[in-house]
The first five atom37 places (N, CA, C, CB, O) and aatype in JSON, in Angstrom:
{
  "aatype": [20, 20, 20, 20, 20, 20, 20, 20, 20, 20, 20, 20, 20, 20, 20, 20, 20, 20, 20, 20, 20, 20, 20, 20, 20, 20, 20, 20, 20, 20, 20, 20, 20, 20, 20, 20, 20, 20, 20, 20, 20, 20, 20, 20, 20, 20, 20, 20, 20, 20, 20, 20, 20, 20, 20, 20, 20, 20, 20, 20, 20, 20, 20, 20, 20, 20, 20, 20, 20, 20, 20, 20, 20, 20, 20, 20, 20, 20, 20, 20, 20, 20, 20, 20, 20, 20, 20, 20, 20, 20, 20, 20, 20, 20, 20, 20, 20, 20, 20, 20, 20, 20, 20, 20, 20, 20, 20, 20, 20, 20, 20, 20, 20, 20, 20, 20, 20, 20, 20, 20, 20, 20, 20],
  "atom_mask": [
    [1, 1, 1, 1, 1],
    [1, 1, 1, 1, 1],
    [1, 1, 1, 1, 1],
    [1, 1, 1, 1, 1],
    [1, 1, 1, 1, 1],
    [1, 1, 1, 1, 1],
    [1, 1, 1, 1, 1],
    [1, 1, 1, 1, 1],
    [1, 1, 1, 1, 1],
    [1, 1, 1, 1, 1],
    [1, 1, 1, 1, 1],
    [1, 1, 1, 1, 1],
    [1, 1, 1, 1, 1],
    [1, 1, 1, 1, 1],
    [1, 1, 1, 1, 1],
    [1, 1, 1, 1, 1],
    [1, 1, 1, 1, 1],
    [1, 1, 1, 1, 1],
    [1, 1, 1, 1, 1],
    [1, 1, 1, 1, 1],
    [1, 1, 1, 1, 1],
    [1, 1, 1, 1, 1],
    [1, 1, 1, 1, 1],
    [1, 1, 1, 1, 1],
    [1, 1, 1, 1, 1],
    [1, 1, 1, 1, 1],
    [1, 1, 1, 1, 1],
    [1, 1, 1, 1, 1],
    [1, 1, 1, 1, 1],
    [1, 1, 1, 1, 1],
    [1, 1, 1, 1, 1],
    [1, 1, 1, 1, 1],
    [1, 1, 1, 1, 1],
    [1, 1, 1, 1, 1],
    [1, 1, 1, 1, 1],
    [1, 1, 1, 1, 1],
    [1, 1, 1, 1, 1],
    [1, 1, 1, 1, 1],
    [1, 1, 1, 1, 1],
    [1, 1, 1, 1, 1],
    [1, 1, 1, 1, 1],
    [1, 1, 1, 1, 1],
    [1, 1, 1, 1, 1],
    [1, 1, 1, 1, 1],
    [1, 1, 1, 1, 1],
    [1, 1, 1, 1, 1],
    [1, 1, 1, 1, 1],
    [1, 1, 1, 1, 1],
    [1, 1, 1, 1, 1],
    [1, 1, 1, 1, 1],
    [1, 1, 1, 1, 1],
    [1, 1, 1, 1, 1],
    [1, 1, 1, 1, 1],
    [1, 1, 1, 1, 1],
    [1, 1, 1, 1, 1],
    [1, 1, 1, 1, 1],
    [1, 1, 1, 1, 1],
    [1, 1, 1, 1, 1],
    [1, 1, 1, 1, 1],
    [1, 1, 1, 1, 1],
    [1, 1, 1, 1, 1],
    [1, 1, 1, 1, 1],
    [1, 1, 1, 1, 1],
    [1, 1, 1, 1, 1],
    [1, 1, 1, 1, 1],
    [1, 1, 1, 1, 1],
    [1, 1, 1, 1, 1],
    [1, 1, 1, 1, 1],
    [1, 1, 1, 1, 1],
    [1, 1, 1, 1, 1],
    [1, 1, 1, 1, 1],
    [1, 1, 1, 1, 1],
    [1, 1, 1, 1, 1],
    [1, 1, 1, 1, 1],
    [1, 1, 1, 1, 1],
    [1, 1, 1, 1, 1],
    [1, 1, 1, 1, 1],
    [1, 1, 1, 1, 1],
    [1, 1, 1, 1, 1],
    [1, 1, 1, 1, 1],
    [1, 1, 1, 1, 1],
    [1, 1, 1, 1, 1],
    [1, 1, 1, 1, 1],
    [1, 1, 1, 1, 1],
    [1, 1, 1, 1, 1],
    [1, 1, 1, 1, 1],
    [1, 1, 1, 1, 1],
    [1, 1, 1, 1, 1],
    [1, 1, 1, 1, 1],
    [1, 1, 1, 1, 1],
    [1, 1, 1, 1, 1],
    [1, 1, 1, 1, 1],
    [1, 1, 1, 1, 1],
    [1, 1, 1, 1, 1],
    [1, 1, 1, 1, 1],
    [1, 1, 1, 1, 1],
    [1, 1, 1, 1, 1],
    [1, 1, 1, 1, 1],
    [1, 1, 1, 1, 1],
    [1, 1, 1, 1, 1],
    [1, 1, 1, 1, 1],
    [1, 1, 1, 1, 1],
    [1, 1, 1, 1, 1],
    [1, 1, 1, 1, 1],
    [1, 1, 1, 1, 1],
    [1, 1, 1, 1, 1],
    [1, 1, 1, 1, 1],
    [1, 1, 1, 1, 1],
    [1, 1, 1, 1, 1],
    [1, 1, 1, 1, 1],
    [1, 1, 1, 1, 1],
    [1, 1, 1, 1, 1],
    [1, 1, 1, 1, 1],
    [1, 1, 1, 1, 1],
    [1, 1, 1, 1, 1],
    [1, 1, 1, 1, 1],
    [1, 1, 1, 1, 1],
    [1, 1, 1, 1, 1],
    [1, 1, 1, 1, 1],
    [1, 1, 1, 1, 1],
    [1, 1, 1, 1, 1],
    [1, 1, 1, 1, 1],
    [1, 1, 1, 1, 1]
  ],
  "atom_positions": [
    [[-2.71, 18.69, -1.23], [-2.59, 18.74, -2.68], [-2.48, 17.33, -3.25], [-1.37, 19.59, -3.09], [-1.81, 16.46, -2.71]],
    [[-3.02, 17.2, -4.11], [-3.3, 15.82, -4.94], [-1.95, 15.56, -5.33], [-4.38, 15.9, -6.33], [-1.23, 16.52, -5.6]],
    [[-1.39, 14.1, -5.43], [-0.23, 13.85, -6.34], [-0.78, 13.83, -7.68], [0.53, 12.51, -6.04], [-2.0, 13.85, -7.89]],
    [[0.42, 13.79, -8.88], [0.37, 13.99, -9.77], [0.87, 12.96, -10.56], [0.7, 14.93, -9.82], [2.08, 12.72, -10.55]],
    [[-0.36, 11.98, -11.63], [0.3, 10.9, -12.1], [0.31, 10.91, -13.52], [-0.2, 9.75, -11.62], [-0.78, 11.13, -14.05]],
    [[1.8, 10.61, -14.63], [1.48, 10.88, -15.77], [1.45, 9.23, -15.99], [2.45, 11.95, -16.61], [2.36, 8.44, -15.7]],
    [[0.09, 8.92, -16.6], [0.0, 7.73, -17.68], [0.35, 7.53, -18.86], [-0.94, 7.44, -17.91], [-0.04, 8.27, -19.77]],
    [[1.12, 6.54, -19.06], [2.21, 6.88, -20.79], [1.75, 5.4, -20.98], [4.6, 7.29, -20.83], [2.01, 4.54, -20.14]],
    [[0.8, 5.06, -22.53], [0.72, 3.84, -22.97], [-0.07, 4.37, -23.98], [0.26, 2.71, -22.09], [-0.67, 5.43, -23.85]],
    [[-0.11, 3.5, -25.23], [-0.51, 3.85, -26.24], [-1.65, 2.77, -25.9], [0.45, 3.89, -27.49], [-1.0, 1.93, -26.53]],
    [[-2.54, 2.19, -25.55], [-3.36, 1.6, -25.48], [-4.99, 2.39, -24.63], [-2.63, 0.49, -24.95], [-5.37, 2.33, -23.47]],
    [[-5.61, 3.11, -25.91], [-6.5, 3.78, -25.11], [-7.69, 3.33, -24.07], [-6.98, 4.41, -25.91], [-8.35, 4.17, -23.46]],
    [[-7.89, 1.88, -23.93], [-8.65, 1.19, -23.29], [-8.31, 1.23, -21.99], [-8.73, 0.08, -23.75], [-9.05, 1.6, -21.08]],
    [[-6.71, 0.69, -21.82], [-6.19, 0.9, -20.6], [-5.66, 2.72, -19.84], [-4.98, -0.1, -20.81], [-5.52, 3.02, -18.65]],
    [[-5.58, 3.14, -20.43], [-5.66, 4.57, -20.61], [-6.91, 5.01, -19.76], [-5.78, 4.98, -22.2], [-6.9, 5.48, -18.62]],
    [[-8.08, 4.72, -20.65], [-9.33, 5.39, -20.16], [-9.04, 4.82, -18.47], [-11.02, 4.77, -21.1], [-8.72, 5.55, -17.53]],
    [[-9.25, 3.3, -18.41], [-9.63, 2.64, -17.09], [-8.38, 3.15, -16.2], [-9.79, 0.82, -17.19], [-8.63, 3.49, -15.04]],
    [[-7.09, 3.22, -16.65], [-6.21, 3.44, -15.54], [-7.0, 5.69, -14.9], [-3.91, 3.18, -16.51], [-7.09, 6.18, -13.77]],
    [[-7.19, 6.04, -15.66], [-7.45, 7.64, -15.87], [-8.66, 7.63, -15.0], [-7.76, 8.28, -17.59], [-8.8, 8.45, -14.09]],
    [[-9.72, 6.51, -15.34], [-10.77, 6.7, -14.51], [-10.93, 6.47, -12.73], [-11.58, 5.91, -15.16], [-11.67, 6.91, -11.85]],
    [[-9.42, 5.24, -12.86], [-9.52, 4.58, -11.5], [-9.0, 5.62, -10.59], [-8.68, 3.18, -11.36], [-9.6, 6.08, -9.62]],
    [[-7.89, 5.93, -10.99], [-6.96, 6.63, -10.46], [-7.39, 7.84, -9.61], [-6.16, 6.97, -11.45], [-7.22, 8.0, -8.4]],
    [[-8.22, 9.02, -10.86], [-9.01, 10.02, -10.32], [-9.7, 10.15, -9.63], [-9.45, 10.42, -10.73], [-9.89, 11.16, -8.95]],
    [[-10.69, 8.42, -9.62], [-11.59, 8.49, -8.48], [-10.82, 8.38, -6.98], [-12.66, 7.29, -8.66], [-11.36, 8.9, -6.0]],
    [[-9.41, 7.62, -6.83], [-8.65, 7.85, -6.04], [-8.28, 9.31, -5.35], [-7.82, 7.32, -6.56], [-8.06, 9.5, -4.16]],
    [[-8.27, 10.0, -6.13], [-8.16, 11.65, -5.81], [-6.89, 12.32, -6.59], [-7.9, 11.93, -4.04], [-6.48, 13.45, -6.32]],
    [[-6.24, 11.34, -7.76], [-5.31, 11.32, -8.19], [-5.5, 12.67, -8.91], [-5.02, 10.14, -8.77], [-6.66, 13.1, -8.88]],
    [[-4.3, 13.68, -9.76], [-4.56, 14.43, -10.95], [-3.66, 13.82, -11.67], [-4.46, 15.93, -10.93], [-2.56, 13.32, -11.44]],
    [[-4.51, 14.0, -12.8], [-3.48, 12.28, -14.3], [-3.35, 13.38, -15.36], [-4.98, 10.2, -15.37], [-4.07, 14.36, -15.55]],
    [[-2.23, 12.96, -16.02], [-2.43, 13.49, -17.29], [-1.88, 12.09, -18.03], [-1.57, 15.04, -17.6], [-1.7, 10.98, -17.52]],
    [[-1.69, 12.52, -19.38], [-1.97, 11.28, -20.12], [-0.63, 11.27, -21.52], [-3.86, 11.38, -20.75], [-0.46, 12.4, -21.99]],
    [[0.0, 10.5, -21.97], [0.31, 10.4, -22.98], [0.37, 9.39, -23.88], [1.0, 10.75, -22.89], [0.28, 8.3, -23.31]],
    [[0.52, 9.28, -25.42], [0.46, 8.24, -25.93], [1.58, 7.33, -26.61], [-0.33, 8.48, -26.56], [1.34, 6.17, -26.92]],
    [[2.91, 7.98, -26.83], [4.01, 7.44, -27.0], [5.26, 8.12, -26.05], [4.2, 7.51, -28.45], [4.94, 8.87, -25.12]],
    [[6.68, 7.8, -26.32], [7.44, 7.98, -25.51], [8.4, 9.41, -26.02], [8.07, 6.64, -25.3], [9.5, 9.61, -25.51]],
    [[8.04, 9.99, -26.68], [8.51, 11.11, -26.77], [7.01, 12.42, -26.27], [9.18, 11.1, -28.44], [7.14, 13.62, -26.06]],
    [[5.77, 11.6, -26.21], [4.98, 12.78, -25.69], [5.15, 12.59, -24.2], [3.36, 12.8, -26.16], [5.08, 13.57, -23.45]],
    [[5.3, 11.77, -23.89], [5.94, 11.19, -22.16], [6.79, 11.84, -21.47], [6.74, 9.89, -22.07], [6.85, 12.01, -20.26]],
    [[7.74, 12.37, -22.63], [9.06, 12.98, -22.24], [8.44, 14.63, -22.47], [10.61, 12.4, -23.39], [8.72, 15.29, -21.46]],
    [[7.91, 15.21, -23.18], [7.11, 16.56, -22.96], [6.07, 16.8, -22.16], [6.62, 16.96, -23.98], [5.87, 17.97, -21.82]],
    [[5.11, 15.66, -21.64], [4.75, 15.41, -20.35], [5.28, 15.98, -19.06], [4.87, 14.29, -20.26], [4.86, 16.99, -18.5]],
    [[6.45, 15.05, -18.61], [6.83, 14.92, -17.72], [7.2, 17.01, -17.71], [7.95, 13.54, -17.7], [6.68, 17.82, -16.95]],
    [[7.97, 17.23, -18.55], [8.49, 18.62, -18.73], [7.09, 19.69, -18.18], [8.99, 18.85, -20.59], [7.04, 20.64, -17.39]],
    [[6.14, 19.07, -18.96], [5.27, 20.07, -19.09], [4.32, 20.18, -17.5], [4.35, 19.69, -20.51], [4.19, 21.18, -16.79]],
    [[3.7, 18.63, -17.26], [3.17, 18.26, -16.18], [3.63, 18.47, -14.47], [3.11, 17.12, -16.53], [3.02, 19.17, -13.67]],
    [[5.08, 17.54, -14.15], [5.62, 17.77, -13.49], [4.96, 16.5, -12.23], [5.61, 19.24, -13.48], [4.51, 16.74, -11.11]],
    [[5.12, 15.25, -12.85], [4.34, 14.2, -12.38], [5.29, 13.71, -11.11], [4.04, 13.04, -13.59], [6.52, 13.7, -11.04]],
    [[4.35, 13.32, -10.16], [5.02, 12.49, -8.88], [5.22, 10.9, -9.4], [3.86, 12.53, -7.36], [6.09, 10.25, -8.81]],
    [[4.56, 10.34, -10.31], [4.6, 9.29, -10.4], [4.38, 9.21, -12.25], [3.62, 8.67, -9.32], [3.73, 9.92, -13.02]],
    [[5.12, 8.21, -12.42], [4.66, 7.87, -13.8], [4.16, 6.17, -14.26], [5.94, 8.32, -14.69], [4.65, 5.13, -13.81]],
    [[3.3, 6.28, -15.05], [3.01, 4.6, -15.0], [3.37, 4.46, -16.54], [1.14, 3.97, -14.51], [2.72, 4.77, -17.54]],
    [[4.55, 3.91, -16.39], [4.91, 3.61, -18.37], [5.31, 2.46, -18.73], [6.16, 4.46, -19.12], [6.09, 1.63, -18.26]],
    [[4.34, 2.58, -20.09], [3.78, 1.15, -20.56], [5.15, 0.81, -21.4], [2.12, 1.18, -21.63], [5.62, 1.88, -21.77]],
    [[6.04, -0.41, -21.87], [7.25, -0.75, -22.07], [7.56, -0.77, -23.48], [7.5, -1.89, -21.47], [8.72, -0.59, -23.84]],
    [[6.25, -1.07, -24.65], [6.03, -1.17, -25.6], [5.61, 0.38, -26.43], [5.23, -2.19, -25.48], [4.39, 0.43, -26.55]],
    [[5.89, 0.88, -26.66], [5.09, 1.73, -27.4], [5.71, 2.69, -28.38], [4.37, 2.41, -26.53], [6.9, 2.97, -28.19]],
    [[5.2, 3.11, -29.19], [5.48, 4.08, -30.41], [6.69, 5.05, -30.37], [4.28, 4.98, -30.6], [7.12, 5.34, -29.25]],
    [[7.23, 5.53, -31.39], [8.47, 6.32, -31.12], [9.47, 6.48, -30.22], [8.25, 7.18, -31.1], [10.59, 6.86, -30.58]],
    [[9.15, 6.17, -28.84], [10.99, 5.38, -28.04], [9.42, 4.65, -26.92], [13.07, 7.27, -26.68], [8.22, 4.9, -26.76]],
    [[10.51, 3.63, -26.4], [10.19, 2.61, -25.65], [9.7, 2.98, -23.98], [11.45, 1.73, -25.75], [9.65, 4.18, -23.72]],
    [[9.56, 2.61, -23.55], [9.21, 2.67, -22.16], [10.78, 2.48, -21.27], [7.98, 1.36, -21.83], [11.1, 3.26, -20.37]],
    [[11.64, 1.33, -21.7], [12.67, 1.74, -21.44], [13.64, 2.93, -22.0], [13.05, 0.85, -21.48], [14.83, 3.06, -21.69]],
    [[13.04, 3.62, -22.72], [14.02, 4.66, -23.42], [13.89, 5.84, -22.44], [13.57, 5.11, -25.1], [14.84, 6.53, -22.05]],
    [[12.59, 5.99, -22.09], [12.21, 6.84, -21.47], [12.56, 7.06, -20.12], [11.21, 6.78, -21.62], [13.08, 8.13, -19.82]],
    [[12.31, 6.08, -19.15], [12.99, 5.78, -18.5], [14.79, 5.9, -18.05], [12.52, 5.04, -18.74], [15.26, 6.29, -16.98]],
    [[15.52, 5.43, -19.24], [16.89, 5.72, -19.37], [16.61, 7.25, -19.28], [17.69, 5.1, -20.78], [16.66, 7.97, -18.28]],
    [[16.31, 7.56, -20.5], [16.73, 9.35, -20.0], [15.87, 10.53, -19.22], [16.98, 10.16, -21.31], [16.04, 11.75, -19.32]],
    [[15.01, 9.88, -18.52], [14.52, 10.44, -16.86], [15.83, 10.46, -16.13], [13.31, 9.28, -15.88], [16.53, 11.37, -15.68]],
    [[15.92, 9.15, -16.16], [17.2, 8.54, -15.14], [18.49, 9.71, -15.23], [17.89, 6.73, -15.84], [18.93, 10.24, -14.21]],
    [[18.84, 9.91, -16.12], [19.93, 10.49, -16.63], [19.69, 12.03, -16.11], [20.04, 10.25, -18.25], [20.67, 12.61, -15.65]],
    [[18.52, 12.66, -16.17], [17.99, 13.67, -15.9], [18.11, 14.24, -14.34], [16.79, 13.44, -16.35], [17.26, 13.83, -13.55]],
    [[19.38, 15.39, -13.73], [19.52, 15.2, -12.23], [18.33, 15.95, -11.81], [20.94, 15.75, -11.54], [18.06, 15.67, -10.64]],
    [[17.35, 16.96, -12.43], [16.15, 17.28, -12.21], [15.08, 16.81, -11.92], [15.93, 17.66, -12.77], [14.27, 17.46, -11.26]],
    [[14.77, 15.2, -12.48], [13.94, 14.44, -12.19], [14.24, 13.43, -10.93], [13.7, 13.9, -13.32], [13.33, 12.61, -10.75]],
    [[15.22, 13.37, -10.13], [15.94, 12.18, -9.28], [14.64, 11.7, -8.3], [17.49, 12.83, -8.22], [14.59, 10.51, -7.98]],
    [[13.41, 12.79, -7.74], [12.03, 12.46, -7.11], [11.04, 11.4, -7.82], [11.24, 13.78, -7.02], [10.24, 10.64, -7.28]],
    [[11.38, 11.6, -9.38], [9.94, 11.12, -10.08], [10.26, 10.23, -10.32], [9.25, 11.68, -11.18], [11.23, 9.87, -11.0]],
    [[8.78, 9.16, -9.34], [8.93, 7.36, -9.75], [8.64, 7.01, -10.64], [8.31, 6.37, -9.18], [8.17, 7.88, -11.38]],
    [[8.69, 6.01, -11.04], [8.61, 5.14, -12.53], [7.73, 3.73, -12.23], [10.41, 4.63, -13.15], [8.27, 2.82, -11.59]],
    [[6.78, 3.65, -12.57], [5.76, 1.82, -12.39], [6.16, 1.86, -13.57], [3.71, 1.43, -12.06], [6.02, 2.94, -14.16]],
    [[6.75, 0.75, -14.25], [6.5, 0.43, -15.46], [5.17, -0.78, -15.55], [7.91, -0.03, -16.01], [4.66, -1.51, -14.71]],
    [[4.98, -0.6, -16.66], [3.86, -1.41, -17.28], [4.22, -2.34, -18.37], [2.85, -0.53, -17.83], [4.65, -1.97, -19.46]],
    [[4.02, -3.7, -17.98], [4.17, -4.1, -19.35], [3.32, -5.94, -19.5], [6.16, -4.03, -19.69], [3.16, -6.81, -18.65]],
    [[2.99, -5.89, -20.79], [2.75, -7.23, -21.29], [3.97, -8.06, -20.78], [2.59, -7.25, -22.92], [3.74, -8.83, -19.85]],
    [[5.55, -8.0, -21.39], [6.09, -8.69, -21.09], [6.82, -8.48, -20.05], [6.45, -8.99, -21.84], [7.48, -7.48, -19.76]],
    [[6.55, -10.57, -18.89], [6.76, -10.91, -17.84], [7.64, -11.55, -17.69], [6.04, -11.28, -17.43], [7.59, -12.38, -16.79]],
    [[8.75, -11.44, -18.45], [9.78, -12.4, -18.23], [10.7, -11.95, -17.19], [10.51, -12.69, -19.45], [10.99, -10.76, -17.18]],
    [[11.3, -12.87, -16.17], [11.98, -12.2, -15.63], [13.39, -11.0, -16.2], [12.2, -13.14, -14.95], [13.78, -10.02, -15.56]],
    [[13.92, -11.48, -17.53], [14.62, -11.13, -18.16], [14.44, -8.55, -18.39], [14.22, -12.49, -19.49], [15.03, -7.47, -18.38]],
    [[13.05, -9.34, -18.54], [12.42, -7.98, -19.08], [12.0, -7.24, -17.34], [10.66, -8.37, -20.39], [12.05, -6.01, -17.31]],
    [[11.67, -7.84, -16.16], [11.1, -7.28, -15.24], [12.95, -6.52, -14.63], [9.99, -8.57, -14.19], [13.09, -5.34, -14.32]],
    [[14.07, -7.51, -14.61], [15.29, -7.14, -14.78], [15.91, -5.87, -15.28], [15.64, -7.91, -15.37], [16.29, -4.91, -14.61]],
    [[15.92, -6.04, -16.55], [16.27, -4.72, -17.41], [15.97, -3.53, -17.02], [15.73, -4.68, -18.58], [16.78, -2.6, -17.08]],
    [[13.9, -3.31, -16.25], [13.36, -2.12, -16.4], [13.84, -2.01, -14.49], [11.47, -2.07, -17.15], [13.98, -0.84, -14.11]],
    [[13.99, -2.72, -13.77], [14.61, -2.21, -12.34], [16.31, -1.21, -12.5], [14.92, -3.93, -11.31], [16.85, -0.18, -12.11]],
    [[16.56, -2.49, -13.41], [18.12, -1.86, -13.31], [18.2, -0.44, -14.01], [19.3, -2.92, -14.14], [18.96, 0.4, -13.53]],
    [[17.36, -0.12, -15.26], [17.67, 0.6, -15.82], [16.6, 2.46, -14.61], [17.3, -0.13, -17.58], [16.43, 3.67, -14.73]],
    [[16.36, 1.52, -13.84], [15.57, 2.77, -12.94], [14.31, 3.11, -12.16], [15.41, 3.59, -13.62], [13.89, 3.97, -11.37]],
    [[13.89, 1.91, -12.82], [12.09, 1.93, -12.38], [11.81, 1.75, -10.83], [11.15, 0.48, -13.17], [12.74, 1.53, -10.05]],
    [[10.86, 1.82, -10.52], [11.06, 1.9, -8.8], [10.38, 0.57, -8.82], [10.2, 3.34, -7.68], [10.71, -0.26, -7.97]],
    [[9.25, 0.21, -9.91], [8.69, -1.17, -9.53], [8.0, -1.67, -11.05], [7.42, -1.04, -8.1], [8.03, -0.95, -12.06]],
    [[7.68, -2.39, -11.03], [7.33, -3.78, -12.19], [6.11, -4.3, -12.24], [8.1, -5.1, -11.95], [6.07, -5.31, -11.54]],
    [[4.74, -4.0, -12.93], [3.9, -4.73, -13.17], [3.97, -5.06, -14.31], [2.95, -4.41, -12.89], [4.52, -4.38, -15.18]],
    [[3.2, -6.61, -14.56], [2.58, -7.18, -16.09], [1.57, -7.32, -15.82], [3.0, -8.41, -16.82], [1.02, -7.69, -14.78]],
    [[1.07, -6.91, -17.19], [0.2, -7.1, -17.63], [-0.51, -8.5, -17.99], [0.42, -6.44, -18.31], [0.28, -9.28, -18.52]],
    [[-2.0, -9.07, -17.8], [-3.2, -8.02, -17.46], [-2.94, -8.09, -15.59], [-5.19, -8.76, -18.17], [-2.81, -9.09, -14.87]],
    [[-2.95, -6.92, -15.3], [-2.76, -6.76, -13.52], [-4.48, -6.63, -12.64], [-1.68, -4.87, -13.16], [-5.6, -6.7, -13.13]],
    [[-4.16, -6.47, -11.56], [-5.43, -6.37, -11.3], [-5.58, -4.77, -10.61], [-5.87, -7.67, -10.34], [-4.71, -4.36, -9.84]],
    [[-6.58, -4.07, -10.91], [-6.92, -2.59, -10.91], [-6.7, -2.11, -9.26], [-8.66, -2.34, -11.53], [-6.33, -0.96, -9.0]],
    [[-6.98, -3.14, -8.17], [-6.89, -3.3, -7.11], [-5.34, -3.6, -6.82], [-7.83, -4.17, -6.8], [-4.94, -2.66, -6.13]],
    [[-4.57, -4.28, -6.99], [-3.06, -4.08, -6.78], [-2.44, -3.26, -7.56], [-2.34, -5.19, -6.89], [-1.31, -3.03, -7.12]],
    [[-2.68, -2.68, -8.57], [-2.25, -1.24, -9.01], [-2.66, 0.06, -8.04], [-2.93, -0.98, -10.45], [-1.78, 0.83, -7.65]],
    [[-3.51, 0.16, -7.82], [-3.93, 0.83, -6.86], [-2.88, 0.6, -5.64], [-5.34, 0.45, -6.62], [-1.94, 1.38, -5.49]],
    [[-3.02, -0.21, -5.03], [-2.28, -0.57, -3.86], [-0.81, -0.13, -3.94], [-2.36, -2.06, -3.65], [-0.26, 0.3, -2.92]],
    [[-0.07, -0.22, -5.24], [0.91, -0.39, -5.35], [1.21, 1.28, -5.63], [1.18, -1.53, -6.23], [2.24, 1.68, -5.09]],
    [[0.56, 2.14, -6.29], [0.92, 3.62, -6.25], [0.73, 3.98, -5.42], [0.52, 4.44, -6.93], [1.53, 4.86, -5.1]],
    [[-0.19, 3.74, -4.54], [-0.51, 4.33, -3.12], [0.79, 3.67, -2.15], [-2.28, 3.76, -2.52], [0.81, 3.94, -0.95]],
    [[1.38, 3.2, -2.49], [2.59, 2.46, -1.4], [3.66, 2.99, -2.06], [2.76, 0.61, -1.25], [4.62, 3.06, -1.3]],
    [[3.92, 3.45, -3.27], [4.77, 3.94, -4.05], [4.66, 6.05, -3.24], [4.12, 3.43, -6.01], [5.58, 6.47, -2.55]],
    [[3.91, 6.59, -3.45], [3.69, 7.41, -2.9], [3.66, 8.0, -1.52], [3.11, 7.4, -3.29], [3.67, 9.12, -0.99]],
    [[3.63, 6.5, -1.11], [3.26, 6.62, 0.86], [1.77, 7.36, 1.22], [4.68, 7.93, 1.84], [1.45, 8.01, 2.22]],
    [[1.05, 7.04, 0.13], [-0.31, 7.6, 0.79], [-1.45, 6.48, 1.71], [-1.19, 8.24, -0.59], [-0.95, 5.36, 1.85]],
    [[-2.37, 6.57, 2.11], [-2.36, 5.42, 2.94], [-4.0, 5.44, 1.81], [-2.21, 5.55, 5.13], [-4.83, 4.53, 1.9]]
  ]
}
């Protein structure tokens, strides 16, 4: 059975390309565009992995995150966050607050890859 990855970023460019890469991986994606459809996502979907972008519309990528975290139902489902900002300050915040791991943005499609597939343990 395919894992299950929800993509949360309001940026439909990266959206399409993360949706396209992924699937051809053998992934099943679903998709959202701010952080409260993320959070009916996850409910609705039931994702092994989530890739959420840090910036975005109606709660944050860390918001979301916080209350996954909080959630003892979700304690399986990983978190990549995504983000423009690389400060260590900001790569900090989103570990502590839960994330399993940290990319910035622009990444390369090939170590994203690498990195859910190692996140997952798929080879």
């Amino acid at each position: 059975m395919a894992h299950k990855i929800l993509i949360v970023d309001d940026e439909p460019n990266i959206v399409m390309s993360l949706e396209f890469l992924l699937k051809k991986e053998g992934f099943e994606i679903a998709v959202a565009g701010d952080g409260e459809e993320a959070l009916a996502q996850v409910a609705a979907f039931a994702p092994d992995l989530l890739l959420l972008d840090v910036m975005m519309p109606k709660k944050s990528g860390f918001e979301v995150c916080e209350v996954l975290r909080t959630d003892p139902g979700r304690t399986g489902l990983l978190i990549l966050m995504l983000s423009a900002k690389g400060r260590d300050t900001e790569i900090a915040k989103g570990l502590a607050i839960g994330a399993d791991a940290y990319m910035t943005k622009p990444f390369s499609t090939k170590e994203l890859v690498a990195k859910v597939k190692d996140l997952l343990d798929v080879a």
